[in-house]
Amino acid sequence: MWGMIATWRMALEGVSKGAAMLEQGGDAGDAAEAAVREVEDFPYYKSVGYGGLPNEDMEVELDAAYMDGDTLDVGAVAAIRDYANPVSIARRLSREPVNSVLTGEGAERFAHKEGFERKNMLTDRAKAFYWKRKKEEETELKPYKGHDTVGVVCLDQRGKMTAATSTSGLFMKKKGRVGDSPMVGSGFYADSKVGGATATGLGEDLMKGCVSYEIVRLMKEGLHPQEACERAVGLLDRELKERRGKAGDLSVIAMNNKGEWGAATNIQGFSFVVSAEGEASKVYLAMAGEDGRCTCEEASNQWIEDYVRTRMAPVEGQG
Ligand code: ASP
């Protein structure tokens, strides 16, 4: 028995790669890392790795994390610049007994010492988005269309579970801003005795509910991953609206150690990818309903193709 679930359609190619590794008896850590690296390397996804959108100083600052559900080891980098695969640095850090979460310059120094690949992560395309946004003079910092952190949860044939995330965070964020993605319990959590979860959306709000840990906690109480996801998102969404008048985008995925999975969102159209033993990787679309309830349907081929086409469309002012 093995399985893998990941946020957003952009993870499809990575999940297929990771799933092939799991099918052959591969390790959940290797599969999670390989899946996320695939997304980090693809230049047209403007919210992860190479091609990710910059902060207000036009610098690409990346956040990533990794958690081993057997040992509960956690590693993370935040606001790291000029390294090709932040998820691999996070995984390497997870093996450190202390100093396993590093930010900015400290993270870069570690990556350099360990020989990780340096790369200028700012593409001409990302620069074009930057100048376009400057002209629009939009001031509110929010998840933009196609924001999207990649987050994966893996279960391997030995029962090991892992979670990993990677993101460029919010477009035009302040230098040094860190979202939920490298924060254990908020952006991700994995416990092989129970299951794992990851989140995407407005980090500032996701952190208020420690939503990934909450999902794993609910699964530990015996809830099915779908119920755990809906309950966690529904509760956080309601609390935020009651106390603050509004809630940012909140979307989550989870899998338990039996390979059962779930997803929930408070937006219309959260896509995610699932791969399980005996099945090809599939893209689903989740739609928010009442009180955290969600409907998840398989996305049509047309939808899957349109997703990539819109992401690869020329940007005004590029070149
Ligand atoms: N959660 C990420 C952040 O706030 C962004 C996202 O998932 O779209 O940095």
XYZ file of C-alpha atoms in Angstrom, residues 32-270:
239
model
C 8.152 13.806 -1.716
C 11.414 15.574 -2.517
C 11.378 14.459 -6.160
C 7.767 15.586 -6.610
C 8.396 19.052 -5.166
C 11.664 19.527 -7.081
C 9.804 18.923 -10.334
C 7.527 21.882 -9.562
C 10.437 24.043 -8.338
C 12.268 23.483 -11.625
C 9.339 24.325 -13.925
C 9.717 28.001 -14.945
C 6.048 28.707 -15.682
C 4.642 28.104 -12.195
C 4.952 31.569 -10.756
C 4.531 30.656 -7.117
C 7.196 28.005 -6.566
C 10.953 27.854 -7.157
C 12.402 29.027 -10.480
C 10.062 31.602 -11.990
C 8.423 32.343 -8.632
C 7.187 35.912 -8.240
C 9.379 38.352 -6.320
C 8.898 40.460 -3.191
C 8.423 44.234 -3.383
C 12.210 44.686 -3.778
C 12.097 42.418 -6.838
C 13.893 39.594 -5.073
C 12.674 35.999 -5.147
C 12.638 34.799 -1.538
C 11.609 31.179 -1.140
C 10.175 29.135 1.734
C 10.230 25.317 1.939
C 9.885 22.551 4.490
C 10.155 18.815 4.980
C 8.915 16.506 7.741
C 9.689 12.845 8.363
C 6.654 11.183 9.942
C 8.693 8.310 11.435
C 11.116 10.415 13.457
C 9.111 13.688 13.480
C 12.268 15.393 12.158
C 11.493 18.807 10.672
C 13.673 20.972 8.462
C 12.788 24.295 6.859
C 14.208 27.302 5.061
C 12.567 30.691 4.847
C 13.276 33.732 2.684
C 16.177 31.938 0.982
C 17.511 33.463 -2.249
C 19.403 32.083 -5.221
C 19.135 28.341 -4.597
C 17.486 26.035 -7.096
C 15.764 23.541 -4.810
C 14.784 24.828 -1.374
C 12.938 21.587 -0.568
C 16.179 19.606 -0.762
C 17.880 22.069 1.585
C 14.931 21.742 3.992
C 15.195 17.951 3.880
C 18.925 18.075 4.529
C 18.263 20.413 7.489
C 15.707 17.984 8.910
C 18.581 15.675 9.805
C 20.229 18.329 11.991
C 19.529 17.903 15.698
C 19.527 21.681 16.204
C 19.585 24.655 13.804
C 17.146 22.805 11.559
C 15.076 25.852 10.558
C 17.137 28.582 8.907
C 16.205 31.914 7.344
C 17.714 34.241 4.740
C 21.479 34.587 4.859
C 21.887 31.778 7.380
C 19.998 29.397 5.123
C 22.058 30.508 2.125
C 25.319 29.995 4.008
C 24.244 26.462 4.978
C 23.194 25.661 1.407
C 26.525 26.931 0.088
C 28.513 24.890 2.615
C 26.545 21.764 1.716
C 27.102 22.294 -2.010
C 23.507 22.884 -3.108
C 22.993 24.293 -6.603
C 22.993 28.083 -6.796
C 20.697 29.668 -9.360
C 19.256 33.090 -10.118
C 15.582 32.318 -9.533
C 14.224 35.570 -11.004
C 13.071 35.022 -14.590
C 12.274 37.676 -17.218
C 8.705 36.477 -17.039
C 8.554 37.110 -13.277
C 10.031 40.582 -13.879
C 7.270 41.278 -16.407
C 4.642 40.325 -13.811
C 6.365 42.646 -11.353
C 6.273 45.671 -13.664
C 2.701 44.937 -14.675
C 1.653 44.806 -11.035
C 3.527 48.049 -10.282
C 1.476 49.779 -12.966
C -1.747 48.437 -11.517
C -0.789 49.881 -8.131
C -2.606 47.152 -6.278
C -1.833 47.557 -2.612
C -3.555 44.707 -0.800
C -1.307 41.720 -0.221
C -3.314 38.618 -0.962
C -2.997 35.248 -2.663
C -2.997 36.186 -6.352
C -4.512 34.069 -9.088
C -2.103 31.186 -9.390
C -0.434 31.878 -5.996
C -0.270 28.260 -4.903
C 2.214 26.571 -2.616
C 3.083 23.059 -3.638
C 2.538 20.707 -0.706
C 2.748 16.927 -0.777
C 1.976 14.107 1.618
C 3.452 10.674 0.874
C 2.913 7.184 2.231
C 5.390 4.497 1.212
C 5.069 0.722 1.235
C 6.852 0.455 4.580
C 4.258 2.774 6.143
C 6.528 5.812 6.382
C 4.807 9.145 5.840
C 6.343 12.492 4.904
C 5.158 16.010 4.136
C 6.949 18.691 2.110
C 6.159 22.212 0.907
C 7.749 24.845 -1.332
C 6.643 28.358 -2.289
C 7.696 31.850 -3.273
C 4.951 33.072 -0.930
C 2.870 36.110 -1.692
C 3.726 38.326 -4.633
C 5.022 41.780 -3.558
C 5.471 40.617 0.031
C 7.798 42.614 2.269
C 11.395 41.477 2.317
C 11.736 38.829 5.025
C 8.003 38.015 5.139
C 7.447 34.359 5.975
C 4.159 32.543 5.423
C 2.788 29.275 6.773
C 4.615 26.962 4.360
C 7.864 26.573 6.359
C 6.011 26.631 9.711
C 5.523 23.177 11.188
C 1.912 22.548 12.167
C 0.601 25.376 9.992
C 1.884 24.667 6.487
C 2.574 20.967 6.964
C 2.661 18.063 9.411
C 3.332 14.318 9.159
C 3.150 11.511 11.679
C 3.488 7.976 10.302
C 1.349 6.679 13.176
C -1.564 8.793 11.901
C -1.143 10.666 8.607
C -0.065 13.974 7.124
C -1.473 17.273 5.871
C -0.343 20.420 4.063
C -1.968 23.809 3.468
C -2.042 26.571 0.880
C -3.691 29.989 0.799
C -3.183 33.111 2.875
C -0.357 32.146 5.219
C -1.185 34.825 7.757
C -4.629 33.246 8.250
C -3.607 29.574 7.919
C -1.143 30.115 10.767
C -3.929 31.323 13.065
C -5.382 27.803 13.091
C -2.191 25.660 12.966
C -4.329 23.940 10.406
C -2.085 21.053 9.299
C -1.482 19.900 12.848
C -5.185 20.279 13.596
C -6.042 17.943 10.702
C -3.560 15.299 11.875
C -4.912 15.652 15.417
C -8.463 15.101 14.161
C -7.356 12.062 12.147
C -5.725 10.713 15.310
C -9.097 11.008 17.012
C -10.421 8.690 14.322
C -11.805 11.075 11.711
C -11.514 10.191 8.039
C -9.098 12.617 6.259
C -12.009 14.201 4.346
C -13.904 14.900 7.528
C -10.764 16.123 9.296
C -9.981 18.550 6.444
C -13.542 19.888 6.276
C -13.790 20.267 10.034
C -10.439 22.120 10.313
C -11.123 24.493 7.409
C -14.750 25.054 8.442
C -13.790 25.913 12.001
C -10.950 28.268 11.084
C -13.009 29.990 8.393
C -15.886 30.514 10.832
C -13.663 31.755 13.670
C -11.871 34.227 11.413
C -15.126 35.584 9.999
C -16.698 35.882 13.442
C -13.722 37.595 15.026
C -12.273 39.572 12.131
C -15.063 39.887 9.602
C -13.263 37.963 6.872
C -11.110 34.927 6.192
C -8.345 34.585 3.607
C -8.066 31.657 1.207
C -7.682 28.372 3.102
C -7.108 25.091 1.244
C -5.776 21.809 2.601
C -5.022 18.209 1.664
C -4.457 15.167 3.873
C -3.788 11.442 3.745
C -3.833 8.918 6.579
C -1.570 5.907 6.990
C -4.162 3.675 5.326
C -3.886 5.716 2.132
C -7.318 7.333 2.573
C -7.297 10.981 1.582
C -9.237 14.206 1.826
C -9.203 17.869 0.809
C -11.093 20.996 1.804
C -11.194 24.655 0.881
C -13.104 27.880 1.437
C -12.626 28.959 -2.204
C -14.317 27.918 -5.433
C -11.821 25.844 -7.378
C -8.963 24.374 -5.362
